Structure formats: C-alpha cells, structure tokens
Amino acid sequence: MTKAVFVTQQIDPAHPNLGAATGLVRGLANEVDEVVVLALRAVPGALPLNCRIREFGATSQVLRGAKFAEALSQELVPRPRIVIAHMSPIYAVLAAPVCRPLGVPIVLWFTHWRPSPTLRVAERVSSAIATVDTSSFPFASHKVHAIGHGVDVSTLPCRTRSEDATFRLLALGRTSPAKGLEDVIDGVRRVRAAGLDARLEIRGPSETDEERAHRARLVDLSGDGVAVEDAVPHSELPRVFANTDLLVNAAAEGSLDKSVFEACASCVPVLASNPGFAGLLPPELLFARGDAADIAGKVTAFAARSAVERAALGHELRARVERNHSTESWAKAILALGR
C-alpha cells in the first residue's frame, strides 16, 4: 500500500489563503492508496475517503511541535512514500530528525519571494523543493524543481459573464504592500477619467499588522469606482469570478499568486505584472509593475475587445491551466520527487 503524508496548517475549503490545500490533498488521494494529513486544524468531511487527518494544534509552540513529532513518528510505520511539507518550512525542519534516519523523503512545497533563516535550514534538510517556477523560490538551490501550480479545476467552472455597461476588475489576495494595490487603484482611476465605466473590487484577508495598516490605507483611497471588501472564502471563488471581467495582479516578482491560476481556470483573463506569468499569459496582458499608466492602457485595450474575443481568450487560459497547473499534474510531479 502506498501512503503519502501531507503536512499543512489547515484543511478548510473555505479559508481564503489555505483553502486550496484541500484540492492538493484530493489530487494526491487519486495517486496513492492513502493520504495522512497532519494539520493544526481540519474541517471534517472535506477530504476523500482514503484520507486520514491527525490534528496537532495546541496552546503553545512547544506543545504543537511535540504533538507533530509524535503524530509523524507514528505514521512512519509502515514507511510512507513521501512526506510533503506544505508552505511552512518549519514542518520540513521538524520532520527531518524522524524521517531522515529512515530514508523517508521530505519534499517542501514553497512559493514565495521572501527568504528566512528557517527556509534556509529547510532547504538543507529537505530531499527536494517543489515550487511553481524557478522564480517563485527566493534563492538558488539544486534541490528546487519547478512543477507548476496545483489548481483544482473541477471546482472552478468556466464563468459566463453577462453583458452590462460596467467593466468589472478584481484584485484578489492579502492586503500587503507587496501586492501593488495602490498602483492598481491609480490605473483604474485613470481609466475612469478617460471615460470607461470601470469598477475595481479589492478582496483579501489582512492577517498581520502590516496588512491591516495597508488595508486602512486602501480604504482611505476607496470610492470613485474602487471598493475594498472582505476576503473571499475559497469555496466562494466561482461566485466572485462570475462577476469579473478582468483580474489584476500587481504582486512583486517571485510571488506567483495562485489566484491568477484560479482565475484563468475559471476563464477569467488576468492582467499581471510578474514576468513569471509569461508562460501563462499573452504579452498584451503583462504590464510593468509600478506603472499606473501602463495598467490603464492595458485595461483600456482589453475592455475594447469584443465579448467573443474575451471568451475565446478565457477558454484558452483555462486549457493552459488544465495542461500545466492542475492538481493532477501537481500530484504526479511532487510524488515523483519522492522517489
């Protein structure tokens, strides 16, 4: 029997940031006999029948670490094919003392531009590191493998946007200064000043003091076609995408936000600044980060396209995600790293 161990913070399909982990586990469950999920917290009933969940949440960091080590140790007999640490390098570090003596591969899945001392240690103790693209890991390592994102396309229907006079834009993700949202607001204001009835909705969680402070700044800038709303539960993405003409992503280079791939999977075209999206998006949907005039020009040009042209592009983007960034392709690729 083949078994994979998947370590993550939460299993909750509705979580704005971590909801996508549920789809990754489902992809793994199609490739192995059993997936054991170690999580701080998990919503019951969210995973396939061949998945087991062991929670290690506790009141202190020390207790959480001890519970995690105990749970993982018990799952190493019989020996799993792989241990996957999802986005949190500390899980790879904590897994190493019990996995390495038994020769159990540890693969860290990590996609973020910011390095840390813990990430450097995790790189040393991991058997391999999986990421979306070489640009989505913050430093060079021979252990890094670009395997694409893992988007559960089955949960994201291709949206059919009803025609109306308003051109609706969406910025999705954490309210961090790294997301370039002030430039997006500036670009939309320029478009509106030129006569296009464009509306921008900013939706994302604010989980740190920096993000909460920046959210307050964005709220101050709202109005005149710009609205700052609550984060979108991951399970509600189809409803939000159904009312979107164009997703705008101005995140810093190295941050290949999953929301871009999820929008494309929903047949929603995306305007993005990160050159790492060049393999997914056509050149006319890439803009220079920090350049509000370029944002305005690209939005105006896209809005001038016919509904038929926009729909055709949306279907092509969905096909690209299905080929290269599905949970199926992700699961196969990450399991291969554990051999």
XYZ file of C-alpha atoms in Angstrom:
339
model
C 0.000 0.000 0.000
C 1.358 3.415 -0.950
C 0.958 6.191 1.583
C 1.754 9.906 1.456
C 1.940 12.235 4.449
C 0.866 15.834 3.838
C 1.611 18.471 6.489
C -0.213 21.794 6.427
C -1.647 24.446 8.712
C -5.333 23.935 7.977
C -7.717 21.850 5.945
C -10.648 24.152 5.337
C -12.113 24.562 1.826
C -13.483 27.993 2.784
C -10.230 29.501 4.080
C -9.216 32.499 1.885
C -5.496 31.658 1.942
C -5.266 27.969 2.776
C -8.435 26.622 1.165
C -6.511 25.463 -1.887
C -4.630 22.878 0.211
C -7.785 20.762 0.159
C -7.527 20.412 -3.613
C -3.871 19.404 -3.385
C -4.738 16.606 -0.971
C -7.528 15.451 -3.274
C -5.030 15.301 -6.122
C -2.660 13.196 -4.029
C -5.514 10.919 -2.983
C -6.044 9.971 -6.638
C -2.422 8.828 -6.960
C -1.809 6.814 -3.758
C -3.732 4.358 -1.624
C -3.801 6.610 1.431
C -3.024 10.209 2.372
C -2.414 11.061 6.002
C -2.865 14.768 6.672
C -1.183 16.343 9.688
C -2.756 19.731 10.366
C -3.186 22.223 13.164
C -6.903 22.229 12.419
C -9.153 20.473 9.944
C -12.785 20.743 8.918
C -14.394 17.294 8.905
C -15.741 15.817 5.690
C -13.607 17.901 3.334
C -11.378 15.104 2.008
C -11.823 11.812 0.114
C -12.412 8.564 1.970
C -8.815 7.378 1.563
C -7.553 10.319 3.634
C -6.974 10.393 7.389
C -6.499 13.558 9.413
C -4.402 13.940 12.550
C -4.600 17.331 14.234
C -1.641 18.637 16.245
C -2.973 22.014 17.322
C -2.035 23.051 20.875
C -1.835 26.109 23.104
C 1.918 26.647 22.725
C 4.567 26.289 20.049
C 6.446 23.702 22.110
C 3.347 21.549 22.561
C 2.484 21.820 18.877
C 5.986 20.706 17.941
C 5.831 17.755 20.330
C 2.410 16.641 19.098
C 3.554 16.978 15.483
C 6.680 14.864 16.087
C 4.655 12.168 17.856
C 1.998 12.014 15.123
C 4.563 11.901 12.333
C 6.624 9.218 14.063
C 3.578 7.001 14.342
C 2.882 7.394 10.609
C 6.367 6.281 9.553
C 5.423 2.619 10.109
C 4.651 1.347 7.571
C 7.040 3.614 5.703
C 5.300 6.298 3.620
C 6.383 7.054 0.097
C 6.839 10.757 0.856
C 6.331 13.487 3.465
C 5.191 16.777 1.945
C 5.586 19.998 3.945
C 3.078 22.485 2.540
C 4.253 26.127 2.534
C 5.615 26.118 6.104
C 9.373 25.379 6.140
C 9.280 24.639 9.874
C 7.405 21.412 9.134
C 10.289 20.166 6.991
C 12.756 21.099 9.730
C 10.738 19.282 12.415
C 10.233 16.238 10.194
C 13.919 15.770 9.389
C 15.075 14.150 12.679
C 12.496 11.369 12.393
C 12.359 10.970 8.590
C 15.992 11.138 7.538
C 17.238 8.159 9.624
C 14.560 6.013 7.959
C 15.256 7.334 4.476
C 11.781 8.837 4.106
C 11.915 11.660 1.504
C 10.852 15.125 2.659
C 9.617 17.431 -0.093
C 8.916 21.074 0.745
C 6.276 22.837 -1.358
C 7.042 26.566 -1.190
C 6.083 29.515 -3.397
C 7.037 32.912 -2.008
C 9.601 35.615 -2.702
C 10.740 36.136 0.893
C 13.638 34.052 2.332
C 14.046 33.314 6.029
C 16.551 31.527 8.274
C 14.035 28.702 8.752
C 13.655 28.323 4.996
C 17.445 28.036 4.621
C 17.511 25.221 7.169
C 14.528 23.545 5.489
C 16.348 23.648 2.155
C 19.303 21.803 3.679
C 17.255 19.049 5.334
C 14.692 18.506 2.561
C 15.212 15.879 -0.106
C 13.731 18.220 -2.713
C 11.847 21.503 -3.003
C 8.874 21.902 -5.293
C 7.659 25.279 -6.474
C 5.653 26.766 -9.334
C 8.559 28.231 -11.281
C 12.232 28.799 -10.536
C 11.334 32.472 -9.967
C 8.856 31.575 -7.188
C 11.550 30.343 -4.790
C 13.659 33.072 -3.159
C 17.185 31.684 -3.617
C 19.103 29.335 -5.872
C 19.348 25.649 -4.970
C 19.961 22.483 -6.942
C 17.081 20.970 -4.950
C 14.458 23.304 -6.451
C 12.100 21.813 -9.046
C 9.510 23.842 -10.962
C 6.380 21.704 -11.248
C 3.612 24.253 -11.851
C 0.746 25.119 -9.530
C -1.940 22.705 -8.363
C -5.372 24.115 -9.167
C -8.478 22.004 -8.640
C -10.057 22.909 -11.959
C -13.086 20.712 -11.239
C -14.237 23.189 -8.560
C -13.867 26.242 -10.821
C -16.435 26.307 -13.627
C -15.758 28.449 -16.668
C -17.716 31.595 -15.904
C -20.143 33.147 -18.367
C -20.192 36.887 -17.808
C -23.451 38.627 -18.646
C -23.040 41.783 -20.667
C -23.536 45.132 -18.969
C -22.079 48.587 -19.354
C -19.727 48.296 -16.389
C -16.258 46.794 -16.795
C -15.515 44.948 -13.566
C -11.997 44.392 -12.261
C -10.944 42.314 -9.280
C -7.776 42.334 -7.163
C -7.617 39.218 -5.025
C -5.199 38.434 -2.207
C -3.717 39.664 1.040
C -3.728 43.424 1.614
C 0.060 43.588 1.624
C 2.111 46.492 0.231
C 3.880 43.853 -1.879
C 0.675 43.412 -3.889
C 0.993 46.824 -5.575
C -2.655 47.690 -4.994
C -2.158 51.454 -4.836
C -0.825 51.367 -8.396
C -3.848 49.336 -9.476
C -6.163 51.913 -7.916
C -4.276 54.698 -9.702
C -4.563 52.842 -13.005
C -8.303 52.328 -12.625
C -8.822 55.985 -11.755
C -7.023 56.940 -14.992
C -9.274 54.607 -16.967
C -12.374 56.121 -15.397
C -11.118 59.642 -16.067
C -10.815 58.674 -19.744
C -14.491 57.705 -19.848
C -14.623 53.947 -19.268
C -17.090 52.857 -16.578
C -14.612 50.594 -14.765
C -15.082 49.343 -11.209
C -12.367 47.751 -9.065
C -13.106 45.440 -6.157
C -10.239 44.635 -3.781
C -10.832 41.484 -1.759
C -8.378 39.804 0.571
C -7.505 38.947 4.144
C -5.421 41.133 6.459
C -3.558 38.806 8.799
C -0.600 40.862 10.036
C -0.208 44.347 11.483
C 1.382 45.482 8.217
C -1.516 44.105 6.179
C -4.108 45.662 8.487
C -2.381 49.034 8.272
C -2.221 48.800 4.484
C -5.867 47.809 4.334
C -6.721 51.022 6.210
C -4.702 52.932 3.621
C -6.601 51.226 0.782
C -9.937 52.025 2.428
C -8.882 55.692 2.556
C -8.252 55.506 -1.201
C -11.548 53.785 -1.981
C -14.586 55.392 -3.554
C -14.916 56.662 -7.137
C -15.208 53.170 -8.577
C -12.952 51.435 -6.033
C -14.280 49.234 -3.211
C -12.366 47.338 -0.519
C -14.338 44.289 0.592
C -13.897 41.282 2.863
C -11.776 38.307 1.883
C -13.391 35.714 -0.351
C -13.801 32.223 1.128
C -12.002 29.879 -1.248
C -15.205 27.933 -1.860
C -16.898 31.171 -2.997
C -14.413 31.956 -5.779
C -16.744 30.791 -8.589
C -19.430 33.240 -7.470
C -16.969 36.134 -7.392
C -15.307 35.224 -10.690
C -18.743 35.062 -12.350
C -18.997 38.819 -11.929
C -15.449 39.665 -13.049
C -14.201 40.796 -16.447
C -10.506 41.013 -15.568
C -8.376 40.053 -12.580
C -5.489 42.450 -11.922
C -2.392 41.202 -10.115
C 0.463 43.608 -9.361
C 2.339 41.422 -6.877
C 6.109 41.610 -6.519
C 8.279 39.413 -8.717
C 8.715 35.959 -7.249
C 5.160 35.786 -5.951
C 3.206 33.707 -8.455
C -0.140 34.121 -6.735
C -2.420 31.128 -7.027
C -5.384 33.442 -7.582
C -4.021 34.153 -11.066
C -4.145 30.468 -11.994
C -7.563 30.056 -10.354
C -8.974 32.986 -12.329
C -7.577 31.569 -15.567
C -9.075 28.173 -14.706
C -12.405 29.997 -14.400
C -11.991 31.522 -17.887
C -11.339 34.950 -16.349
C -8.432 36.722 -18.111
C -5.726 38.222 -15.908
C -3.595 41.353 -16.204
C -0.355 40.780 -14.279
C 2.999 42.445 -13.685
C 5.110 39.439 -12.707
C 7.241 38.244 -15.658
C 6.962 34.746 -14.188
C 3.467 34.627 -15.705
C 4.846 34.979 -19.241
C 4.329 31.269 -19.858
C 0.651 31.543 -18.923
C -0.485 34.973 -20.119
C -0.114 36.584 -23.552
C 2.179 39.677 -23.787
C -0.753 42.084 -24.009
C -1.843 41.014 -20.507
C 1.505 41.769 -18.862
C 2.344 45.245 -17.536
C 5.296 46.989 -15.928
C 4.990 46.845 -12.144
C 4.598 50.270 -10.552
C 3.429 51.837 -13.830
C -0.170 53.008 -13.379
C -0.222 54.419 -16.912
C 0.659 51.003 -18.312
C -2.094 49.420 -16.218
C -4.593 51.954 -17.562
C -3.509 51.389 -21.150
C -3.725 47.592 -20.898
C -7.118 47.718 -19.172
C -8.487 50.074 -21.822
C -7.202 47.895 -24.649
C -8.664 44.743 -23.127
C -12.029 46.373 -22.432
C -12.217 47.340 -26.109
C -12.178 43.675 -27.163
C -15.421 42.039 -28.189
C -17.203 39.605 -25.885
C -16.351 36.801 -28.315
C -12.633 37.631 -28.189
C -12.632 37.796 -24.400
C -14.437 34.459 -24.114
C -12.023 32.768 -26.513
C -9.051 34.012 -24.508
C -10.675 32.841 -21.282
C -11.139 29.321 -22.667
C -7.535 29.221 -23.866
C -6.251 30.251 -20.428
C -8.340 27.533 -18.793
C -6.847 24.978 -21.178
C -3.326 26.107 -20.243
C -4.063 25.648 -16.538
C -5.559 22.212 -17.176
C -2.426 21.149 -19.060
C 0.251 22.503 -16.743
C -1.204 23.596 -13.398
C -3.870 21.096 -12.343
C -3.962 19.186 -9.082
C -3.487 16.027 -11.151
C -0.256 17.205 -12.771
C 0.927 18.670 -9.450
C 0.369 15.435 -7.539
C 2.179 13.314 -10.121
C 5.126 15.717 -10.217
C 5.561 16.071 -6.459
C 5.286 12.320 -5.874
C 7.998 11.784 -8.478
C 10.334 13.930 -6.359
C 9.960 11.435 -3.518
C 11.469 8.536 -5.415
